[in-house]
Short mmCIF file of C-alpha atoms in Angstrom, two decimals:
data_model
loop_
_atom_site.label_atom_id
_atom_site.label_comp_id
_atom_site.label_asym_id
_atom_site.label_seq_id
_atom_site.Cartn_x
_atom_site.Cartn_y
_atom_site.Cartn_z
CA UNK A 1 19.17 -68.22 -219.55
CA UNK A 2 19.13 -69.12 -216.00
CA UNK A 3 21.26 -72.13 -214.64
CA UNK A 4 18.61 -74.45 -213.33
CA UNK A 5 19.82 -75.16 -209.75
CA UNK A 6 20.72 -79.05 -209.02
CA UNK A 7 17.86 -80.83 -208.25
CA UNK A 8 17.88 -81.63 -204.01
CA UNK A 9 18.34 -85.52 -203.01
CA UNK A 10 15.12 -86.25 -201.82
CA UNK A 11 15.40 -88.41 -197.67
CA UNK A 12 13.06 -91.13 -196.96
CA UNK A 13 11.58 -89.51 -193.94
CA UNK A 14 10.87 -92.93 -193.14
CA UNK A 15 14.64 -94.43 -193.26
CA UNK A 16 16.18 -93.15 -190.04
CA UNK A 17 12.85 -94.95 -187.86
CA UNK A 18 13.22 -97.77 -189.95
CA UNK A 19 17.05 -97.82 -189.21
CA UNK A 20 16.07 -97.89 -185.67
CA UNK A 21 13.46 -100.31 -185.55
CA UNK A 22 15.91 -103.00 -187.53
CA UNK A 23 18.92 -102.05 -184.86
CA UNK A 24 16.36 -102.81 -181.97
CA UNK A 25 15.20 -106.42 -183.80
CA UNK A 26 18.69 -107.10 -183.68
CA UNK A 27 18.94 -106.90 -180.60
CA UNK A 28 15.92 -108.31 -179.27
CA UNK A 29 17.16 -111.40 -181.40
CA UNK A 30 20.70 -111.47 -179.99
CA UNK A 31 19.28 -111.49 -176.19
CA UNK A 32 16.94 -113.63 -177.10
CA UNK A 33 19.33 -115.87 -178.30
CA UNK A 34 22.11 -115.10 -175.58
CA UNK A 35 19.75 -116.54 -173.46
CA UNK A 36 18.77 -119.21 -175.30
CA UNK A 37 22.69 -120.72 -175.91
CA UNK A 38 23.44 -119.87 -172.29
CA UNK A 39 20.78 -122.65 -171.36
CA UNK A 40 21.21 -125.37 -173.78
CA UNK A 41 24.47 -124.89 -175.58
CA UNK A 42 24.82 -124.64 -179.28
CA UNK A 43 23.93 -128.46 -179.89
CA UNK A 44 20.65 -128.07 -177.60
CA UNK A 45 19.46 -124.59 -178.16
CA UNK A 46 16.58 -124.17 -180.91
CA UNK A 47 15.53 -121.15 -183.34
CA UNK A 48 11.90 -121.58 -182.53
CA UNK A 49 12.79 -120.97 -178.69
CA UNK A 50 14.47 -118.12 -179.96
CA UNK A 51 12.32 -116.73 -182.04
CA UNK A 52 9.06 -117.08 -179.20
CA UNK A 53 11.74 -115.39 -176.62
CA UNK A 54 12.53 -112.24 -179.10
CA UNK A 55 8.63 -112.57 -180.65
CA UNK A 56 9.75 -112.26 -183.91
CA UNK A 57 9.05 -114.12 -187.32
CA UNK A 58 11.24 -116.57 -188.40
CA UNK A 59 11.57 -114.85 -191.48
CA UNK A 60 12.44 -112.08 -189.54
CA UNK A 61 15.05 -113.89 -187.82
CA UNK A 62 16.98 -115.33 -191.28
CA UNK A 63 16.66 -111.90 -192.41
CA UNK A 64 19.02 -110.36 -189.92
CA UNK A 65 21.12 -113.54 -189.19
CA UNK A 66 21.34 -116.09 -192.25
CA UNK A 67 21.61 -119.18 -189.83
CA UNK A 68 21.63 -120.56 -186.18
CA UNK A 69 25.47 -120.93 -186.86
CA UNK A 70 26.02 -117.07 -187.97
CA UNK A 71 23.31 -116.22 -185.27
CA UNK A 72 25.96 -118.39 -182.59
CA UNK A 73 28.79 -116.65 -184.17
CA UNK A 74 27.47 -112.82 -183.28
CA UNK A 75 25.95 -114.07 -179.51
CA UNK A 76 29.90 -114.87 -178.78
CA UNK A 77 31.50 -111.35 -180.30
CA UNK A 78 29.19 -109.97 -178.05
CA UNK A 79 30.26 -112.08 -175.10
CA UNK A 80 33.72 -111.01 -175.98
CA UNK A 81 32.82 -106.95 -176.53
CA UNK A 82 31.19 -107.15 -173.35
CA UNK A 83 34.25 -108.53 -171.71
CA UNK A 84 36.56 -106.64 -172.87
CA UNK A 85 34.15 -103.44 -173.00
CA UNK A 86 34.20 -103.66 -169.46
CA UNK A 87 37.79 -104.24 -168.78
CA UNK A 88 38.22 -101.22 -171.11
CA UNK A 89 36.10 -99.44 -169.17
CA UNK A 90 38.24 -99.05 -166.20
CA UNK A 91 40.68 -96.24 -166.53
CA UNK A 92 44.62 -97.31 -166.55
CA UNK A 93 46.42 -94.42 -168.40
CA UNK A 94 48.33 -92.25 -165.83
CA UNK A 95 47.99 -94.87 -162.78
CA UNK A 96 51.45 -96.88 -161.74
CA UNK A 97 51.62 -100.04 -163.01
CA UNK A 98 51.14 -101.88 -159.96
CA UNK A 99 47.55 -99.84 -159.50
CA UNK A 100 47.19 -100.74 -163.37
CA UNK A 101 47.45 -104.03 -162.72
CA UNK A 102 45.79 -104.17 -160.01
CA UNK A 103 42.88 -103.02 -161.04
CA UNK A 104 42.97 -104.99 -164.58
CA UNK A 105 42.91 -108.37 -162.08
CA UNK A 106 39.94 -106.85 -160.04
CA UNK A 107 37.95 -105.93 -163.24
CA UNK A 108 38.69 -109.35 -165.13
CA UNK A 109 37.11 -110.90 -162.00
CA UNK A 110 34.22 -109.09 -161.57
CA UNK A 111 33.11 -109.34 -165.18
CA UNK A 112 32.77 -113.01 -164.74
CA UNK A 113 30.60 -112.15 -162.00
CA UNK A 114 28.08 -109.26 -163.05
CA UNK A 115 27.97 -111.63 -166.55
CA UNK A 116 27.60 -115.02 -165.43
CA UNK A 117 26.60 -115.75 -169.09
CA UNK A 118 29.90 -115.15 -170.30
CA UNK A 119 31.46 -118.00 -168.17
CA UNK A 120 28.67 -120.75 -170.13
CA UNK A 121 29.38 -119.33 -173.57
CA UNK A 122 33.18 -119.85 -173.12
CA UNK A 123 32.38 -123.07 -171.82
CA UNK A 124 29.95 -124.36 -174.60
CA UNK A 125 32.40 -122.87 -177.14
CA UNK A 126 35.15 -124.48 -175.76
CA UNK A 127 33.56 -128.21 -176.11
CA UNK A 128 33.39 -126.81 -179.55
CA UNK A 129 37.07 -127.10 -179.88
CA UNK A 130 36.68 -123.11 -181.01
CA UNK A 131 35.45 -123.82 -184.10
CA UNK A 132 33.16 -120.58 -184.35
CA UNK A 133 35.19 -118.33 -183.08
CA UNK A 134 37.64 -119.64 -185.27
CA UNK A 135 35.35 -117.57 -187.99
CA UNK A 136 35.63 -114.31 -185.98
CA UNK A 137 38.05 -111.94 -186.82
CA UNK A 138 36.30 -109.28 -184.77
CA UNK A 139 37.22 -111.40 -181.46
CA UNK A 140 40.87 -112.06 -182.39
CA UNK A 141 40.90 -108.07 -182.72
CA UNK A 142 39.77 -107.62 -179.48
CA UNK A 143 42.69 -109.64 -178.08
CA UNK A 144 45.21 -108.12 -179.92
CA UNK A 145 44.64 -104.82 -178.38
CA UNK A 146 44.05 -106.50 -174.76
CA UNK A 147 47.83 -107.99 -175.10
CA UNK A 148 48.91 -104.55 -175.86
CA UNK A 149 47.62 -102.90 -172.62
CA UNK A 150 49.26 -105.45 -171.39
CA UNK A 151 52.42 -105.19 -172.55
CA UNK A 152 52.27 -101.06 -171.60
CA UNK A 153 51.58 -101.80 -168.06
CA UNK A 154 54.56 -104.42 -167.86
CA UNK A 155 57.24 -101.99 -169.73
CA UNK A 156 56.37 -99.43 -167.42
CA UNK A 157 56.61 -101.65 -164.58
CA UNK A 158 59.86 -102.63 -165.60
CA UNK A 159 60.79 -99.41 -166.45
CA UNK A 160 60.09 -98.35 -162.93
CA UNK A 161 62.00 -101.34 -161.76
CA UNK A 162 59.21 -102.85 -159.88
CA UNK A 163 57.51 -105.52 -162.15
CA UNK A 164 60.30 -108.46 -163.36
CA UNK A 165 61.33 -108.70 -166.89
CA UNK A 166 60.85 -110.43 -169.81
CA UNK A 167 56.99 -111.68 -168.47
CA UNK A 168 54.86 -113.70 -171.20
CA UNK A 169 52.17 -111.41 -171.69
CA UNK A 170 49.44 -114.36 -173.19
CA UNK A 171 50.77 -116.72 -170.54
CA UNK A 172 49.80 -113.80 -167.32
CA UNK A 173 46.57 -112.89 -168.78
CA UNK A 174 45.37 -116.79 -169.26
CA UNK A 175 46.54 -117.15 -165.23
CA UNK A 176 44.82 -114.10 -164.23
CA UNK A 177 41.85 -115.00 -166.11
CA UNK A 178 42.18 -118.58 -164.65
CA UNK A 179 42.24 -117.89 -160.83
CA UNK A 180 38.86 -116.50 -161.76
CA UNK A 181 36.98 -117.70 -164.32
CA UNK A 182 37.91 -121.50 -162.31
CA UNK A 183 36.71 -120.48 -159.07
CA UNK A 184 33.11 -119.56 -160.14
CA UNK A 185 32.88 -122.10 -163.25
CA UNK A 186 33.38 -125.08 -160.45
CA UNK A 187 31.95 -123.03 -157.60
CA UNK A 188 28.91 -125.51 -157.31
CA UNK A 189 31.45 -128.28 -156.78
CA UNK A 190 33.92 -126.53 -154.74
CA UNK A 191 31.36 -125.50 -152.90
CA UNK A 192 30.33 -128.84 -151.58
CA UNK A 193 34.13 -130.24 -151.21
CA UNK A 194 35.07 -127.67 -149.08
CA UNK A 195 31.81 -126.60 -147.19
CA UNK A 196 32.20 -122.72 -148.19
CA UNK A 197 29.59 -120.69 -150.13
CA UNK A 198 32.30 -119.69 -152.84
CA UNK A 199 29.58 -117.42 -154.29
CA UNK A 200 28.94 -115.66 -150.92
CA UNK A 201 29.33 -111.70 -151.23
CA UNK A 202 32.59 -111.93 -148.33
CA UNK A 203 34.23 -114.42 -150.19
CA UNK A 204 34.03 -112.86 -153.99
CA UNK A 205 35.77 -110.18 -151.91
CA UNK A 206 38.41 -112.10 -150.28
CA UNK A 207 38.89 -114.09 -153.67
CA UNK A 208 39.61 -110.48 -155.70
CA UNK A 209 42.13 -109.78 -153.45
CA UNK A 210 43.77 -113.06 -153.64
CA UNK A 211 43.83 -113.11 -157.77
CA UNK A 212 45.56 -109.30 -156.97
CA UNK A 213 47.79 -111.22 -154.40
CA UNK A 214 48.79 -113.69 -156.98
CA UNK A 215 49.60 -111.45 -159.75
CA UNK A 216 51.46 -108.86 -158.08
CA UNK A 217 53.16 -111.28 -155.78
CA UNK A 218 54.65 -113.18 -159.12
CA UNK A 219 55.20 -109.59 -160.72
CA UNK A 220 57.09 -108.22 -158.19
CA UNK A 221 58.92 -111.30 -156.99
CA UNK A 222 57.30 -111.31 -153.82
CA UNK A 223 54.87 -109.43 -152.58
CA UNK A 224 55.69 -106.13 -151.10
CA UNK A 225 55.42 -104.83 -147.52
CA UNK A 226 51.74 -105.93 -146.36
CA UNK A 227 49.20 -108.76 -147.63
CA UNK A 228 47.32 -108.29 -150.55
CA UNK A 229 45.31 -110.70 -149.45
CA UNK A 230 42.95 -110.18 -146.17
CA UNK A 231 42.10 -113.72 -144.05
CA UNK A 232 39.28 -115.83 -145.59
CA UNK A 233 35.94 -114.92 -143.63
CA UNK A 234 34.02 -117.58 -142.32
CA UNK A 235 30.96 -118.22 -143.93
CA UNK A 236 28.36 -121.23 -143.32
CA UNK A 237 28.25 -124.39 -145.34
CA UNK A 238 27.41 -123.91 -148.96
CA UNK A 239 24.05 -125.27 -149.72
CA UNK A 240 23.30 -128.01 -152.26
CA UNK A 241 22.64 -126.40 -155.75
CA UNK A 242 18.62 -126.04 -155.83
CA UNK A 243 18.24 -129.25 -158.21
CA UNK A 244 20.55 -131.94 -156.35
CA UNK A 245 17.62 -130.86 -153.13
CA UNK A 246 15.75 -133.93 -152.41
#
Protein backbone atom coordinates (compact mmCIF):
# COMPACT_ATOMS: atom_id res chain seq x y z
CA UNK A 1 0.00 0.00 0.00
CA UNK A 2 0.89 3.50 -0.60
CA UNK A 3 1.78 5.91 2.38
CA UNK A 4 -0.93 8.50 2.13
CA UNK A 5 1.07 11.79 2.10
CA UNK A 6 0.33 14.24 5.24
CA UNK A 7 -2.50 16.13 4.66
CA UNK A 8 -1.26 20.17 3.78
CA UNK A 9 -2.26 22.91 6.59
CA UNK A 10 -4.76 24.68 4.87
CA UNK A 11 -3.95 29.29 5.19
CA UNK A 12 -6.80 31.54 5.63
CA UNK A 13 -6.15 33.50 2.52
CA UNK A 14 -7.96 35.98 4.38
CA UNK A 15 -5.62 36.16 7.69
CA UNK A 16 -2.59 38.10 6.49
CA UNK A 17 -5.29 41.28 5.16
CA UNK A 18 -7.03 40.84 8.20
CA UNK A 19 -3.67 41.04 10.16
CA UNK A 20 -3.18 44.23 8.41
CA UNK A 21 -6.34 45.85 8.68
CA UNK A 22 -6.29 45.19 12.77
CA UNK A 23 -2.43 46.65 12.85
CA UNK A 24 -3.77 49.82 10.95
CA UNK A 25 -7.01 50.18 13.60
CA UNK A 26 -4.43 50.21 16.07
CA UNK A 27 -2.99 52.72 14.98
CA UNK A 28 -5.58 54.92 13.83
CA UNK A 29 -6.76 54.48 17.59
CA UNK A 30 -3.39 55.30 19.17
CA UNK A 31 -3.13 58.75 17.04
CA UNK A 32 -6.32 59.32 17.61
CA UNK A 33 -5.84 59.11 21.06
CA UNK A 34 -2.22 60.73 21.12
CA UNK A 35 -3.99 63.56 20.11
CA UNK A 36 -6.67 63.42 22.17
CA UNK A 37 -4.39 63.17 25.74
CA UNK A 38 -2.05 65.77 24.28
CA UNK A 39 -5.11 68.27 24.50
CA UNK A 40 -6.88 67.49 27.61
CA UNK A 41 -4.70 65.32 29.74
CA UNK A 42 -5.69 61.96 31.05
CA UNK A 43 -8.35 63.44 33.59
CA UNK A 44 -9.98 65.62 30.64
CA UNK A 45 -9.59 63.55 27.56
CA UNK A 46 -12.77 61.32 26.57
CA UNK A 47 -13.18 57.86 24.58
CA UNK A 48 -16.01 59.21 22.54
CA UNK A 49 -13.59 62.09 21.25
CA UNK A 50 -11.42 59.39 20.54
CA UNK A 51 -13.32 57.17 19.00
CA UNK A 52 -15.06 60.18 16.41
CA UNK A 53 -11.16 61.23 15.78
CA UNK A 54 -10.03 57.43 14.76
CA UNK A 55 -13.92 56.74 13.32
CA UNK A 56 -14.10 53.65 14.87
CA UNK A 57 -16.77 51.73 17.05
CA UNK A 58 -16.49 51.75 20.49
CA UNK A 59 -16.60 48.21 20.48
CA UNK A 60 -13.93 48.40 18.24
CA UNK A 61 -11.98 50.46 20.47
CA UNK A 62 -12.35 47.98 23.86
CA UNK A 63 -11.50 45.33 21.52
CA UNK A 64 -7.96 46.42 20.85
CA UNK A 65 -7.41 48.37 24.16
CA UNK A 66 -9.51 46.99 27.25
CA UNK A 67 -9.78 50.57 28.86
CA UNK A 68 -9.02 54.40 28.62
CA UNK A 69 -6.32 53.53 31.32
CA UNK A 70 -4.56 50.59 29.16
CA UNK A 71 -5.37 52.82 26.03
CA UNK A 72 -3.19 55.87 28.22
CA UNK A 73 -0.70 53.31 29.09
CA UNK A 74 0.28 52.34 25.19
CA UNK A 75 -0.11 56.38 23.93
CA UNK A 76 3.01 56.92 26.53
CA UNK A 77 5.32 53.68 25.35
CA UNK A 78 4.91 55.20 22.22
CA UNK A 79 5.93 58.66 23.37
CA UNK A 80 8.89 56.95 24.85
CA UNK A 81 9.78 54.57 21.52
CA UNK A 82 9.55 57.60 19.63
CA UNK A 83 12.03 59.32 21.82
CA UNK A 84 14.32 57.11 22.15
CA UNK A 85 13.74 55.69 18.43
CA UNK A 86 15.02 58.84 17.39
CA UNK A 87 17.92 59.28 19.64
CA UNK A 88 18.75 55.73 18.45
CA UNK A 89 18.55 56.77 15.24
CA UNK A 90 21.58 58.87 15.13
CA UNK A 91 24.69 56.89 14.56
CA UNK A 92 27.41 56.93 17.61
CA UNK A 93 29.48 53.69 17.14
CA UNK A 94 32.96 54.59 15.72
CA UNK A 95 32.65 58.55 16.40
CA UNK A 96 34.94 60.03 19.51
CA UNK A 97 33.19 60.48 22.39
CA UNK A 98 33.11 64.08 22.42
CA UNK A 99 31.29 63.90 18.70
CA UNK A 100 29.15 61.06 20.51
CA UNK A 101 28.12 63.22 22.88
CA UNK A 102 27.72 65.82 21.08
CA UNK A 103 25.49 64.72 18.93
CA UNK A 104 23.36 62.64 21.68
CA UNK A 105 22.73 66.48 23.28
CA UNK A 106 21.76 67.83 19.74
CA UNK A 107 19.36 64.86 19.04
CA UNK A 108 17.72 64.85 22.67
CA UNK A 109 16.91 68.50 21.82
CA UNK A 110 15.54 68.33 18.68
CA UNK A 111 13.18 65.48 19.49
CA UNK A 112 11.42 67.72 21.87
CA UNK A 113 11.07 69.91 19.04
CA UNK A 114 9.92 67.87 15.81
CA UNK A 115 7.47 66.05 18.74
CA UNK A 116 6.06 68.75 20.66
CA UNK A 117 3.55 66.09 21.91
CA UNK A 118 6.05 64.36 23.76
CA UNK A 119 6.84 67.41 26.03
CA UNK A 120 2.61 67.43 27.16
CA UNK A 121 2.53 63.68 27.71
CA UNK A 122 5.56 63.87 30.11
CA UNK A 123 3.94 66.69 31.59
CA UNK A 124 0.36 65.23 32.14
CA UNK A 125 2.07 62.01 33.32
CA UNK A 126 4.10 63.66 35.60
CA UNK A 127 1.00 65.41 37.59
CA UNK A 128 0.20 61.78 37.65
CA UNK A 129 2.93 61.20 40.08
CA UNK A 130 3.99 58.29 37.30
CA UNK A 131 1.52 56.14 38.20
CA UNK A 132 1.02 54.59 34.57
CA UNK A 133 4.15 54.31 33.61
CA UNK A 134 4.73 52.79 36.75
CA UNK A 135 2.79 49.70 34.86
CA UNK A 136 5.23 49.77 31.89
CA UNK A 137 7.95 47.57 31.81
CA UNK A 138 8.48 48.23 28.12
CA UNK A 139 9.51 52.02 29.06
CA UNK A 140 11.83 51.10 31.96
CA UNK A 141 13.52 48.84 29.12
CA UNK A 142 14.02 51.53 27.01
CA UNK A 143 16.01 53.39 29.70
CA UNK A 144 18.05 50.75 30.65
CA UNK A 145 19.64 50.50 27.34
CA UNK A 146 19.76 54.51 26.97
CA UNK A 147 22.04 54.51 30.36
CA UNK A 148 24.16 52.01 28.69
CA UNK A 149 25.07 54.14 25.60
CA UNK A 150 25.71 56.26 28.00
CA UNK A 151 27.97 54.75 30.01
CA UNK A 152 30.05 53.54 26.53
CA UNK A 153 30.48 57.03 25.45
CA UNK A 154 31.81 58.14 29.02
CA UNK A 155 34.37 55.00 29.40
CA UNK A 156 35.68 55.83 26.20
CA UNK A 157 35.93 59.33 26.99
CA UNK A 158 37.75 58.56 29.93
CA UNK A 159 39.64 56.11 28.37
CA UNK A 160 40.85 58.70 25.95
CA UNK A 161 41.50 60.96 28.85
CA UNK A 162 39.26 63.66 27.72
CA UNK A 163 35.83 63.24 29.53
CA UNK A 164 36.33 63.33 33.73
CA UNK A 165 35.74 60.29 35.73
CA UNK A 166 33.49 58.69 37.76
CA UNK A 167 30.30 60.94 36.01
CA UNK A 168 26.64 59.85 37.26
CA UNK A 169 25.29 58.62 34.19
CA UNK A 170 21.19 59.12 35.34
CA UNK A 171 22.21 62.41 36.93
CA UNK A 172 23.93 63.84 33.08
CA UNK A 173 21.17 62.53 31.08
CA UNK A 174 18.27 64.20 33.45
CA UNK A 175 20.56 67.70 32.98
CA UNK A 176 20.91 67.25 29.38
CA UNK A 177 17.39 66.44 29.01
CA UNK A 178 16.60 69.43 31.35
CA UNK A 179 18.38 72.37 29.54
CA UNK A 180 15.92 71.28 26.90
CA UNK A 181 12.89 69.91 27.61
CA UNK A 182 12.69 73.41 30.26
CA UNK A 183 13.38 75.83 27.69
CA UNK A 184 10.47 74.89 25.32
CA UNK A 185 7.98 73.50 28.17
CA UNK A 186 8.11 77.33 29.68
CA UNK A 187 8.92 78.94 26.35
CA UNK A 188 5.45 80.78 26.35
CA UNK A 189 6.48 82.31 29.68
CA UNK A 190 10.02 82.89 29.07
CA UNK A 191 9.09 84.27 26.20
CA UNK A 192 7.25 87.19 27.64
CA UNK A 193 9.84 87.75 30.72
CA UNK A 194 12.56 88.18 28.60
CA UNK A 195 11.09 89.67 25.28
CA UNK A 196 12.78 86.84 22.97
CA UNK A 197 10.84 84.48 20.65
CA UNK A 198 12.48 81.32 22.40
CA UNK A 199 10.76 79.28 19.67
CA UNK A 200 12.28 81.37 16.82
CA UNK A 201 14.26 79.09 14.21
CA UNK A 202 17.89 81.31 15.22
CA UNK A 203 17.41 80.75 18.67
CA UNK A 204 16.52 76.74 18.72
CA UNK A 205 19.91 76.98 17.00
CA UNK A 206 21.81 79.01 19.36
CA UNK A 207 20.04 77.03 22.30
CA UNK A 208 21.48 73.41 20.73
CA UNK A 209 24.68 74.69 20.87
CA UNK A 210 24.47 75.96 24.31
CA UNK A 211 22.96 72.43 25.82
CA UNK A 212 26.37 71.01 23.71
CA UNK A 213 28.28 73.90 25.50
CA UNK A 214 27.02 72.80 28.81
CA UNK A 215 27.65 69.20 28.58
CA UNK A 216 30.95 69.13 27.13
CA UNK A 217 32.10 72.11 29.10
CA UNK A 218 31.21 70.00 32.52
CA UNK A 219 32.67 66.77 30.73
CA UNK A 220 35.76 68.03 29.90
CA UNK A 221 36.31 70.38 32.82
CA UNK A 222 36.18 73.30 30.80
CA UNK A 223 35.51 73.73 27.58
CA UNK A 224 38.21 73.26 25.08
CA UNK A 225 39.91 75.72 22.71
CA UNK A 226 36.87 77.71 21.02
CA UNK A 227 33.05 78.33 22.11
CA UNK A 228 30.65 75.81 21.71
CA UNK A 229 28.35 78.20 21.97
CA UNK A 230 27.89 81.04 19.09
CA UNK A 231 26.41 84.73 20.49
CA UNK A 232 22.59 84.79 20.99
CA UNK A 233 21.02 86.43 17.72
CA UNK A 234 18.75 89.10 18.14
CA UNK A 235 15.38 88.41 17.43
CA UNK A 236 12.15 90.74 17.97
CA UNK A 237 9.89 90.59 20.96
CA UNK A 238 8.07 87.34 21.39
CA UNK A 239 4.45 87.77 20.75
CA UNK A 240 1.66 87.04 23.25
CA UNK A 241 0.55 83.33 22.89
CA UNK A 242 -2.59 83.56 20.36
CA UNK A 243 -5.23 83.16 23.35
CA UNK A 244 -3.86 85.81 26.01
CA UNK A 245 -4.55 88.39 22.42
CA UNK A 246 -7.18 90.77 23.38
Amino acid sequence: MFAVPPTEPKHDVKEQPRKRDSIQTQERILLAAQAEFARKGYDGARVDAIIDRAKISKNLLYHHFGSKEDLYIRVLERTYETLRRRQGDVPLAGLDPVEAMRRLCESTFQVFIDEPDIIVMLNTENLHRGKHISKSPIIRALYNRLSDTIRSILDEGVRQGVFRPNVDTVELYISMSALGYFYLSNRFTLSLLFERDLKAPQNLVHRKAHIVDMVLSYLTNGAPKGSWTPQAPSSPPAEAPEETKP
